[in-house]
C-alpha positions as a printed NumPy array, in Angstrom:
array([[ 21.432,  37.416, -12.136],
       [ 18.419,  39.36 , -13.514],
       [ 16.037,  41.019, -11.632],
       [ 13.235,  37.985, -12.351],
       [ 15.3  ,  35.405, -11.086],
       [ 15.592,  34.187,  -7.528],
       [ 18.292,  32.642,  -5.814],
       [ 17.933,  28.664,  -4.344],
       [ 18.319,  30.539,  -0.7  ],
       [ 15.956,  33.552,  -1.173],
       [ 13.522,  30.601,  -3.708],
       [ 13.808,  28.253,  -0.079],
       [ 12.805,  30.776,   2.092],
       [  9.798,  31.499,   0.227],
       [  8.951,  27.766,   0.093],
       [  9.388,  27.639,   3.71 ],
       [  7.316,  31.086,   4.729],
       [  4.239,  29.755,   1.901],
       [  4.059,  26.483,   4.026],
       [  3.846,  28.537,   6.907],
       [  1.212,  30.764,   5.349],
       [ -1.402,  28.17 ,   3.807],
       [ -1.166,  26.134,   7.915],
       [ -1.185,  22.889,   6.15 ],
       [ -3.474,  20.292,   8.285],
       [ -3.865,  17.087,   7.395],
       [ -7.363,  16.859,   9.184],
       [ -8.488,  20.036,   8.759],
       [ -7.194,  21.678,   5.906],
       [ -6.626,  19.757,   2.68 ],
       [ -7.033,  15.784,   3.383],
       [-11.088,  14.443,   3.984],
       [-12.573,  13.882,   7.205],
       [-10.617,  10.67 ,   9.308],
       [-12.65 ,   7.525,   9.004],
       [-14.867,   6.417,  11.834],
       [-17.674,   4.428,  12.179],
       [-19.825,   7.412,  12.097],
       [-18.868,   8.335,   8.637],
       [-20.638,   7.787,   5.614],
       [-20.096,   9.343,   1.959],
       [-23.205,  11.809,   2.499],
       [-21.411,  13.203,   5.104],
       [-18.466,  14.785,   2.77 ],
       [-19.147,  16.716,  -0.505],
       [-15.805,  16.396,  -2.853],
       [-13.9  ,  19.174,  -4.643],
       [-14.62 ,  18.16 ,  -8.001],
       [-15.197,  19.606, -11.505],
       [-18.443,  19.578, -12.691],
       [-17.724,  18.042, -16.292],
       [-15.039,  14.894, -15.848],
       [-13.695,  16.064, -19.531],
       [-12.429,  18.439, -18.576],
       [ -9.525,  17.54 , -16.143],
       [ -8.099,  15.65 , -19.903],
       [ -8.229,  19.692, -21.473],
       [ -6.32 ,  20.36 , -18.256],
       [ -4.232,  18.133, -17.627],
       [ -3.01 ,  18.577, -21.511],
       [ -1.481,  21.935, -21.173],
       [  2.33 ,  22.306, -20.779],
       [  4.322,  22.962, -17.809],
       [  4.721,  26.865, -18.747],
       [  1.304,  27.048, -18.72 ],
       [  0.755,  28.11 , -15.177],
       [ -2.218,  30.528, -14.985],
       [ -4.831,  27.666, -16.579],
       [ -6.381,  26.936, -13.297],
       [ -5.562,  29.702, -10.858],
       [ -5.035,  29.631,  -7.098],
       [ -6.918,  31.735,  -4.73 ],
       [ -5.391,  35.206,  -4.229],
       [ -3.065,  34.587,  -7.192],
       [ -3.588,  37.673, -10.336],
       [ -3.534,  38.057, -13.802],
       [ -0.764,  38.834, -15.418],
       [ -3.1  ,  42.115, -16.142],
       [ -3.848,  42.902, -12.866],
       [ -7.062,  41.508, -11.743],
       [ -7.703,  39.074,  -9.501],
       [ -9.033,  35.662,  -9.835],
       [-12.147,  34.991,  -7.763],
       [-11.13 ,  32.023,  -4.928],
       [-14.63 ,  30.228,  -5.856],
       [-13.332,  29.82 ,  -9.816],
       [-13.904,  26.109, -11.226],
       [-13.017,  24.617, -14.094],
       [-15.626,  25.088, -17.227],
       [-15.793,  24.376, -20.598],
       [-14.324,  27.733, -21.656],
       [-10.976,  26.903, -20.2  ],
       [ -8.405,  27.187, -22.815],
       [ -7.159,  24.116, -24.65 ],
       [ -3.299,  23.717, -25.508],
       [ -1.895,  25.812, -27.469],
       [ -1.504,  25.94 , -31.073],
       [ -4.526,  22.688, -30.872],
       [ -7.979,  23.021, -31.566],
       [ -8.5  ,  19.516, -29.802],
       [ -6.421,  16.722, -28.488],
       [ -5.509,  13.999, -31.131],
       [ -6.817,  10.699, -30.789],
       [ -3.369,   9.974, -29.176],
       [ -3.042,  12.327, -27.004],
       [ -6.287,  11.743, -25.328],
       [ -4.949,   8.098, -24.643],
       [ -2.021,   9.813, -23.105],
       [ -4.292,  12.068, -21.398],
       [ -6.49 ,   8.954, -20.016],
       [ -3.627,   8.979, -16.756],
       [ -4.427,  12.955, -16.136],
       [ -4.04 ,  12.288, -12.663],
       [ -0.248,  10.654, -12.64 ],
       [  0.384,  13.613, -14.565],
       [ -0.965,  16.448, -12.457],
       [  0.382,  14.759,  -9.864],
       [  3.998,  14.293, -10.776],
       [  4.189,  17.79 , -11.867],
       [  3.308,  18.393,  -8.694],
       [  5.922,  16.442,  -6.761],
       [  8.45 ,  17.552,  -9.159],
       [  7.519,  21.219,  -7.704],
       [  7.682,  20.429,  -4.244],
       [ 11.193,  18.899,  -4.81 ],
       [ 12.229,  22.21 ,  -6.831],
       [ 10.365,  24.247,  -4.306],
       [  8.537,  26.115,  -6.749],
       [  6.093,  27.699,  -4.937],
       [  4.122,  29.546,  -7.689],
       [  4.398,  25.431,  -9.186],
       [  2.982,  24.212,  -5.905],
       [  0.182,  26.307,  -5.366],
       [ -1.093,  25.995,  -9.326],
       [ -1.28 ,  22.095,  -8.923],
       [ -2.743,  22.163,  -5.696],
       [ -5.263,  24.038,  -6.735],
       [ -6.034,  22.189,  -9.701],
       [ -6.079,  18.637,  -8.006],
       [ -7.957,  19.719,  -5.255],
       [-10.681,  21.002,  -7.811],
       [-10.29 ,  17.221,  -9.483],
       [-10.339,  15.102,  -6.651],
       [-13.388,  12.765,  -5.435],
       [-13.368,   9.722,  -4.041],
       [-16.279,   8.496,  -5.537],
       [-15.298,   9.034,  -8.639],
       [-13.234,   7.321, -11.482],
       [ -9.653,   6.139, -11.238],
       [ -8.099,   9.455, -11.921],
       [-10.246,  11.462,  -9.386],
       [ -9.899,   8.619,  -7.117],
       [ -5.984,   9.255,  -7.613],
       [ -5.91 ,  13.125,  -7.358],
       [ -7.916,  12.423,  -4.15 ],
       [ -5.298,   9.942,  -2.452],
       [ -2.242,  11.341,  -4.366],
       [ -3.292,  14.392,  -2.955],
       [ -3.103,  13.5  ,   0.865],
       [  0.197,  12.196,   0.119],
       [  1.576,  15.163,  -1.059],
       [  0.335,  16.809,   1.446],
       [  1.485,  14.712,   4.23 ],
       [  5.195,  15.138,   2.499],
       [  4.928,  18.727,   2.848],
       [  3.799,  18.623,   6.579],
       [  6.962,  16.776,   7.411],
       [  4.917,  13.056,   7.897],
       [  6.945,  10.489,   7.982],
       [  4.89 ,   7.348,   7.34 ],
       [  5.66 ,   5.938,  10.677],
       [  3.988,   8.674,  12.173],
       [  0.522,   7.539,  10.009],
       [ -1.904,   6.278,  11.846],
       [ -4.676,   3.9  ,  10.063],
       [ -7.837,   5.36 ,   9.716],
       [ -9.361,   2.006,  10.566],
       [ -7.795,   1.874,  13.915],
       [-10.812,   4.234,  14.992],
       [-13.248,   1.988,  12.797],
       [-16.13 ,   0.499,  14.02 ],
       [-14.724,  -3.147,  15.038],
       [-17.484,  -5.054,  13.039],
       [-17.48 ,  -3.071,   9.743],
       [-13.454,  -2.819,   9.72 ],
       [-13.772,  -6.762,   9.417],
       [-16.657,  -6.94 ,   7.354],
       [-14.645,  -4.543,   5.026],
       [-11.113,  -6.635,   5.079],
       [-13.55 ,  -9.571,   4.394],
       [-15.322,  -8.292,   1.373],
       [-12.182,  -6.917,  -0.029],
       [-10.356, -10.235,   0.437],
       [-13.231, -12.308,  -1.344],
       [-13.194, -10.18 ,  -4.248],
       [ -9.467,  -8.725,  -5.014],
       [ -6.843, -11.251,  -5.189],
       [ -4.537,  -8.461,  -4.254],
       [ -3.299,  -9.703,  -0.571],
       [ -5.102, -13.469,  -0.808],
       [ -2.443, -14.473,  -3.658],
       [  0.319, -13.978,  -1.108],
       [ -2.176, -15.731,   1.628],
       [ -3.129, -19.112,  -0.469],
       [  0.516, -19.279,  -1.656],
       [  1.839, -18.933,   2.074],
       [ -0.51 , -21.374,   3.348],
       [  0.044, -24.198,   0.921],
       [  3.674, -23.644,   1.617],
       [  3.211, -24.11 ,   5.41 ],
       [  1.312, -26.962,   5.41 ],
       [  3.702, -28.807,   2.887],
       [  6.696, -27.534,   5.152],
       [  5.161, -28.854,   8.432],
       [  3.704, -32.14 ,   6.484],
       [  7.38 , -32.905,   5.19 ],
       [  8.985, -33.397,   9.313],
       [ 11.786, -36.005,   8.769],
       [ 13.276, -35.253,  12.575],
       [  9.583, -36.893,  13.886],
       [  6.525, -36.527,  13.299],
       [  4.339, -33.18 ,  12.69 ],
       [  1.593, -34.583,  15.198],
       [  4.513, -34.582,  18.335],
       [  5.391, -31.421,  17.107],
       [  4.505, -27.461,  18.385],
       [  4.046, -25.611,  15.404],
       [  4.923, -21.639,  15.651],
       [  3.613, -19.186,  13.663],
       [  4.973, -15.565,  13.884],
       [  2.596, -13.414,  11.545],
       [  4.047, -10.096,  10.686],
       [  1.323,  -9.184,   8.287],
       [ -1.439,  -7.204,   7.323],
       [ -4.912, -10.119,   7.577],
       [ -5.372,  -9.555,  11.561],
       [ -6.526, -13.087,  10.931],
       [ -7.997, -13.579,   7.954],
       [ -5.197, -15.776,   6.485],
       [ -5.435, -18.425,   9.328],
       [ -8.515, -19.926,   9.105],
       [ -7.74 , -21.373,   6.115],
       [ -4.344, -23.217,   7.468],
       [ -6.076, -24.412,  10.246],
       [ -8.665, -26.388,   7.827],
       [ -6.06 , -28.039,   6.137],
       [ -4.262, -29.152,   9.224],
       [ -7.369, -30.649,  10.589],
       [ -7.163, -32.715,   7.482],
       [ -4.021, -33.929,   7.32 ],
       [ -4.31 , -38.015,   7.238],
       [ -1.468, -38.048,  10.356],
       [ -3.66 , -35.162,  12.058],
       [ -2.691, -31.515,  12.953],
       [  0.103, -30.722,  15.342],
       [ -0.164, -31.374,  18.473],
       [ -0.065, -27.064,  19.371],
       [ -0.073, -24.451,  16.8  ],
       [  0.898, -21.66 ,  18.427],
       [  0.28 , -18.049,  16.621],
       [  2.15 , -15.099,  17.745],
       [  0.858, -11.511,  15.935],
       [  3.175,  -8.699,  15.655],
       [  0.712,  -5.733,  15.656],
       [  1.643,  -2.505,  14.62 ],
       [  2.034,  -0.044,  17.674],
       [  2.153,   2.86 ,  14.943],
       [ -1.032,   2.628,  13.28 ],
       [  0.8  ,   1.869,   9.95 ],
       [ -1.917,   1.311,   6.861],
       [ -3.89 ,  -2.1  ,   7.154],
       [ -1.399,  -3.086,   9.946],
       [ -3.148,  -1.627,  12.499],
       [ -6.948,  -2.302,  13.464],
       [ -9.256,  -1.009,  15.759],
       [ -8.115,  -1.95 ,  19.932],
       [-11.329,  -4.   ,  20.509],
       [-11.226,  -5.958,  17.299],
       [-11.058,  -9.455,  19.263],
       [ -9.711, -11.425,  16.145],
       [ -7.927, -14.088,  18.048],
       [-11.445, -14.93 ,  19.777],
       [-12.87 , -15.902,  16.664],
       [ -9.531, -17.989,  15.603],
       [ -9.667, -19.793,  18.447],
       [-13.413, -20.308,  18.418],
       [-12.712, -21.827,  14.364],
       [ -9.6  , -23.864,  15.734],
       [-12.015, -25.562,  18.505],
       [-14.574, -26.71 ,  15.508],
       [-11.941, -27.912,  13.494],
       [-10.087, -29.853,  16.223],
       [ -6.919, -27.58 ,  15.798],
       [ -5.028, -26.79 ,  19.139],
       [ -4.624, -23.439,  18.891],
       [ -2.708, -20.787,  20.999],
       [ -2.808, -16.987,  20.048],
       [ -0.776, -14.213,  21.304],
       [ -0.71 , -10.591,  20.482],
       [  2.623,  -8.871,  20.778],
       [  2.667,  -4.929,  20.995],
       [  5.764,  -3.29 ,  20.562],
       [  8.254,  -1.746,  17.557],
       [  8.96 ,  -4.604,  15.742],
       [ 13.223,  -3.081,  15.783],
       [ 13.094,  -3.552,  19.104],
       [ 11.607,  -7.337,  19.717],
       [ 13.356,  -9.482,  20.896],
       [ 13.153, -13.767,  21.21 ],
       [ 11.811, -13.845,  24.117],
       [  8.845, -11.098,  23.417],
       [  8.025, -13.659,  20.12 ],
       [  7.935, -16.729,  22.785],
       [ 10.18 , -18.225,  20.39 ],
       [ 10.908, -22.376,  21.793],
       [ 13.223, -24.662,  21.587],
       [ 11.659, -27.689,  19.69 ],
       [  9.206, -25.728,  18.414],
       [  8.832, -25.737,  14.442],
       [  8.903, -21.67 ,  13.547],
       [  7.652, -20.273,  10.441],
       [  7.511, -16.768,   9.626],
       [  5.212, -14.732,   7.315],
       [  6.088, -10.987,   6.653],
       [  3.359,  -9.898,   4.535],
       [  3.152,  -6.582,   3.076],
       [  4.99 ,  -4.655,   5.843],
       [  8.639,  -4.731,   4.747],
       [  8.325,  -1.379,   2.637],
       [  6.9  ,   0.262,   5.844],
       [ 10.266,  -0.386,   7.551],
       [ 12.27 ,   2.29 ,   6.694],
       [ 15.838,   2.477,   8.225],
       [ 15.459,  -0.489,  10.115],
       [ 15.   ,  -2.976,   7.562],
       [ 18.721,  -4.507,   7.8  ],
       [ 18.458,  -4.63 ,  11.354],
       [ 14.556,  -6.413,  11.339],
       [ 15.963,  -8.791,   8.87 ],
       [ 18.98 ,  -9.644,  10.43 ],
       [ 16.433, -10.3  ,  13.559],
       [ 14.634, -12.178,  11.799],
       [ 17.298, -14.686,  10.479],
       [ 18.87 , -14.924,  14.141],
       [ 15.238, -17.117,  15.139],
       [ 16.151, -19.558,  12.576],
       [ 12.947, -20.644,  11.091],
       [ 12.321, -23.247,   8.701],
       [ 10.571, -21.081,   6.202],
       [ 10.007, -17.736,   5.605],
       [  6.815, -16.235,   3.569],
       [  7.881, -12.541,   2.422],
       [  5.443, -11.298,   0.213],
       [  5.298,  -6.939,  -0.853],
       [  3.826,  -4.674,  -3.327],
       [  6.216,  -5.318,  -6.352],
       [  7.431,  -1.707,  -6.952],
       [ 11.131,  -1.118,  -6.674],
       [ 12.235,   2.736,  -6.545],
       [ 15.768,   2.569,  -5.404],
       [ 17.253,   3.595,  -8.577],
       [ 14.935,   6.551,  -8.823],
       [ 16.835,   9.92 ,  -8.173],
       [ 14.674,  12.098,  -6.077],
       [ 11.638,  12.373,  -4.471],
       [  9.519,  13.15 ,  -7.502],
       [ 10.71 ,  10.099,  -9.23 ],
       [ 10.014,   7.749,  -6.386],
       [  6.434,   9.305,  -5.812],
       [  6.004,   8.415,  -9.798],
       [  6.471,   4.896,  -9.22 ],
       [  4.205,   4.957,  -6.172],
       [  1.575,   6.831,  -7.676],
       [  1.567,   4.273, -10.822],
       [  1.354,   0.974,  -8.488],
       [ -1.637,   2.778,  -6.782],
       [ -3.096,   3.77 ,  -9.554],
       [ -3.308,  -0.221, -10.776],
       [ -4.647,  -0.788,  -7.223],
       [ -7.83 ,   1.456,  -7.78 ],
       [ -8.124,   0.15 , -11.744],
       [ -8.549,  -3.338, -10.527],
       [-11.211,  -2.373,  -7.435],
       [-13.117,  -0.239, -10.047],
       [-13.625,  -3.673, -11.802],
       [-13.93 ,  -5.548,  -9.146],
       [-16.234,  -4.249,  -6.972],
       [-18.007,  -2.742, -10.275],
       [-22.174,  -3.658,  -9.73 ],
       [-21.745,  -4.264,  -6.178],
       [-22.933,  -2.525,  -2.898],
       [-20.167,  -2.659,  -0.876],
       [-19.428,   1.28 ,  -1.459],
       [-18.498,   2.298,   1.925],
       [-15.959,  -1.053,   2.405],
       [-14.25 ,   0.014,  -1.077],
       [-13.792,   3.331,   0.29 ],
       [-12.326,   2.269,   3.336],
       [ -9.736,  -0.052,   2.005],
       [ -8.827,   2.544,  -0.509],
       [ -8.144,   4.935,   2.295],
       [ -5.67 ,   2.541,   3.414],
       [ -4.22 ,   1.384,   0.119],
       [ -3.649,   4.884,  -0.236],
       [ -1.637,   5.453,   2.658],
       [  0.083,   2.296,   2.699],
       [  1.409,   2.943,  -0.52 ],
       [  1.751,   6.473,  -1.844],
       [  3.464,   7.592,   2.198],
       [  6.261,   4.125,   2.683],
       [ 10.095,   5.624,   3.146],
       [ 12.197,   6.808,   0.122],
       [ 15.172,   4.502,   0.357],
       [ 17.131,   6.834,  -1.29 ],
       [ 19.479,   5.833,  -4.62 ],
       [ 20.232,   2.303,  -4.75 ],
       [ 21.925,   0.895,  -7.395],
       [ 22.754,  -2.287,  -6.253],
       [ 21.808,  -5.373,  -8.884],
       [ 18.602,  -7.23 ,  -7.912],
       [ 15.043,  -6.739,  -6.827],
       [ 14.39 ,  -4.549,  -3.615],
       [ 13.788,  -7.26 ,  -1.475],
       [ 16.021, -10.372,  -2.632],
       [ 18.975,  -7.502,  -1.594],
       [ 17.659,  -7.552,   1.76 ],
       [ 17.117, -10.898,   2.429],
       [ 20.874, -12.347,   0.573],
       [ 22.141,  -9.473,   2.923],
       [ 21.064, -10.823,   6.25 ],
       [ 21.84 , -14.679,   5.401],
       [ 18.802, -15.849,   4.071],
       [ 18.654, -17.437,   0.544],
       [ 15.239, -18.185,  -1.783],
       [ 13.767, -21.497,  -1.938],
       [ 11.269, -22.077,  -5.656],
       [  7.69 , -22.297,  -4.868],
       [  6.769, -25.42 ,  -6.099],
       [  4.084, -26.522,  -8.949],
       [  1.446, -27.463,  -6.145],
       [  1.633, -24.165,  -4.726],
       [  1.328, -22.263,  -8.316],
       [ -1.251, -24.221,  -8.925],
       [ -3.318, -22.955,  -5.506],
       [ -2.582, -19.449,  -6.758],
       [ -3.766, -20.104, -10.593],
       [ -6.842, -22.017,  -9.079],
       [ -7.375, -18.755,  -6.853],
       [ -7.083, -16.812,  -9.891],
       [ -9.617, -18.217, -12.161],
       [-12.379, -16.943,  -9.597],
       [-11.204, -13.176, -10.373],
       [-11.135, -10.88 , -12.934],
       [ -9.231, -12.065, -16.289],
       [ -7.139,  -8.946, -15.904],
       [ -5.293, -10.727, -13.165],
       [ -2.413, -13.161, -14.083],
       [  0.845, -14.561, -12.224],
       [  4.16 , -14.952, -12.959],
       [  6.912, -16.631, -11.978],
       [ 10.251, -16.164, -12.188],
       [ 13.582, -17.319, -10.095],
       [ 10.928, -19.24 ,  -8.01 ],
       [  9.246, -15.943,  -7.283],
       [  5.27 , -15.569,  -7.737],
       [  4.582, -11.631,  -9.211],
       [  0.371, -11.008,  -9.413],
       [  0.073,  -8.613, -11.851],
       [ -2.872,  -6.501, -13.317],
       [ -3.141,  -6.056, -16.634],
       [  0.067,  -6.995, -17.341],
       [  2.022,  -5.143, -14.629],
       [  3.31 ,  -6.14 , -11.907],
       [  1.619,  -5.293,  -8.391],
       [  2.616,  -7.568,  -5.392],
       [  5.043, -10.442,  -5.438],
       [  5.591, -13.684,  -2.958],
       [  8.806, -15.558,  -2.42 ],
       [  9.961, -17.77 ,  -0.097],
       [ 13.257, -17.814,   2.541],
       [ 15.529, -19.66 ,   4.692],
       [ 18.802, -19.533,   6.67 ],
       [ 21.566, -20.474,   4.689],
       [ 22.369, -22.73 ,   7.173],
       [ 19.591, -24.848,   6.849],
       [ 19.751, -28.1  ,   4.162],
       [ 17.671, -28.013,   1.043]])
């Protein structure tokens, strides 16, 4: 071994004593202040480069090319020291061997931020520290949330990255809207909903799905029956309303009970968990009563791997749905064990919809966080366009916050290289097998579609509904039952 090179013991004790060193916080040191309803965007000034332009000349330069963008306290290779205040300026030094970036390259370069940010993971999973400090450095001088995508992405990326190194797991997250202001967290789930089809895809297609499930009763009919909802989801009541309408209109009438149970999230996982006095079921029940809807809500708190039947309220006799919506890549470990939970209540139908990103296959952490970083990335290109021209700043930024966390801290799974998509493993696993969505519920989600951007399409294939943004994939809906049950 030469004298330059360090061994993978001495390289992880170094690692280990520079984490110690820098104190990472994620309040106080490197992440933005935690959202309340005292915050506004005056009230935070972002580490950002001057001249946008030039995070493309950065971002450009080879790995090897550490000392582009010092760190603080990090020298020259002749001695002197960097000054901690330096920023990026047009003088910094373009690639080598390139007077400019080709035409090409600067459509490479248009994703800066995935790059800086995978080199960056890649360096916390070699525990490079030298590696680790450089593209901190640099992505802390790029990122703003009030920026464009790629700012908005070193920003969020960022705080991942960051929560990694601190040891987060993303069960320990807590939302930053559980501390929101009660009124502007709904105002803000509201104005998101009405303009990004992101979550409201899985919510139209789940709802026409219910109401033909409940409307088809052979055993006797829907009116005699108690109709249980178990909502393991993200809306904290947005999706209901809309059910509850269409019940109301049903020529036979609604049920005779509908009977909502809400599994909140006791962790404070992204969009799962609100703020403690945000008295949605009032306002459910006070639409139900105007509509003519019976309607019974119940809010159970509690890990949702430890629930049990009789915490649900589950009845005989009672008609039991269940809608898992966006939480099923927060589970972790325990997503056999929910699943197989789930199955054992024997519902009639079951609405899983997710973010449509599968990383099983990827080998390591760095490759994962790629994929992650990618899907998010699609996230903020389609709220750039659709909440371009309008004044809802402050909501955007909010439900970007969460997006962020939601997405760029769920558990690795690890290497999986079992055939299928993440989720149909899961579900075939447990007992449950996929039922088609049917033409009159693609043809709610199309009609929901041609009020959005036309960057937004659907897909389906194997019965399964994927929304995708220009072109890619970003969540997906399907739809489960026992295999017991008859077709």
């Amino acid at each position: 071994m030469s004298s330059k090179e360090v061994s993978p013991e001495a390289r992880s004790d170094l690692f280990s004593e520079w984490l110690d060193a820098i104190e990472f916080d994620p309040v106080d040191d490197l992440l933005w202040p935690p959202f309340s309803n005292s915050y506004s965007p005056e009230s935070w000034t972002p580490l950002c480069c001057d001249q946008p332009v030039q995070a493309v000349a950065v971002a450009g330069f080879s790995d090897e090319d550490e000392d582009i963008v010092p760190p603080a306290k990090q020298s020259r290779k002749d001695g002197s020291a960097y000054s901690t205040s330096a920023r990026l300026s047009s003088n910094a030094p373009r690639r080598k061997g390139s007077a400019q970036l080709s035409s090409s390259s600067a459509r490479k370069e248009s994703r800066w931020a995935e790059r800086l940010l995978n080199l960056c993971a890649t360096a916390i999973e070699e525990r490079n520290v030298a590696r680790v400090q450089h593209q901190f450095y640099v992505l802390r001088e790029l990122s703003s949330e009030t920026r464009d995508v790629n700012h908005r992405l070193a920003a969020h990326g960022l705080q991942a990255l960051t929560r990694k190194l601190a040891g987060a797991s993303s069960a320990s997250l807590r939302s930053p809207f559980a501390g929101a202001d009660p009124r502007f967290f709904h105002h803000a789930l509201v104005i998101f909903h009405e303009l990004s089809p992101w979550f409201t895809i899985a919510y139209t297609l789940a709802n026409v799905t219910l109401l033909e499930t409940f409307r088809s009763a052979t055993v006797s009919d829907a009116a005699d029956r108690t109709v249980h909802l178990i909502d393991i989801g993200i809306s904290h009541g947005i999706q209901w309303p809309t059910l509850l309408e269409a019940f109301a209109c049903e020529p036979r009438g609604p049920p005779s009970l509908v009977r909502l149970t809400v599994v909140a999230d006791v962790a404070g996982a992204p969009f799962a968990a609100g703020p403690t006095d945000n008295d949605f079921p009032t306002r459910l029940k006070r639409f139900a009563k105007s509509v003519n809807v019976s309607l019974e809500v119940n809010i159970v708190q509690g890990e949702l791997g430890k629930l049990t039947a009789g915490d649900l309220g589950v009845r005989e006799e009672e008609r039991v749905a269940i809608c898992f919506q966006f939480r099923l890549h927060q589970l972790g470990k325990e997503r056999k064990r929910i699943l197989g939970f789930l199955r054992n209540l024997s519902p009639e139908i079951v609405v899983l919809s997710d973010n449509d990103v599968d990383y099983r296959s990827s080998v390591g952490m760095a490759a994962r966080f790629g994929r992650k970083a990618e899907l998010f990335r699609q996230f903020l290109d389609s709220t750039s366009v659709e909440f371009k021209g309008k004044k809802y700043c402050e909501e955007r930024l909010a439900v970007e916050r969460q997006a962020g966390m939601a997405v760029l801290s769920c558990e690795d799974q690890g290497n999986d290289q079992r055939e299928g998509r993440w989720w149909e493993v899961g579900m075939e696993e447990v007992g449950f097998v996929r039922v088609a969505l049917n033409e009159r519920v693609l043809e709610a989600g199309r009609a929901l579609l041609k009020k959005h951007d036309g960057n937004w399409g659907m897909k389906v294939e194997e019965g399964c509904a994927s929304l995708s943004w220009k072109g890619q994939p970003v969540t997906f809906c399907s739809l489960w039952k026992p295999a017991t049950l008859n077709t």
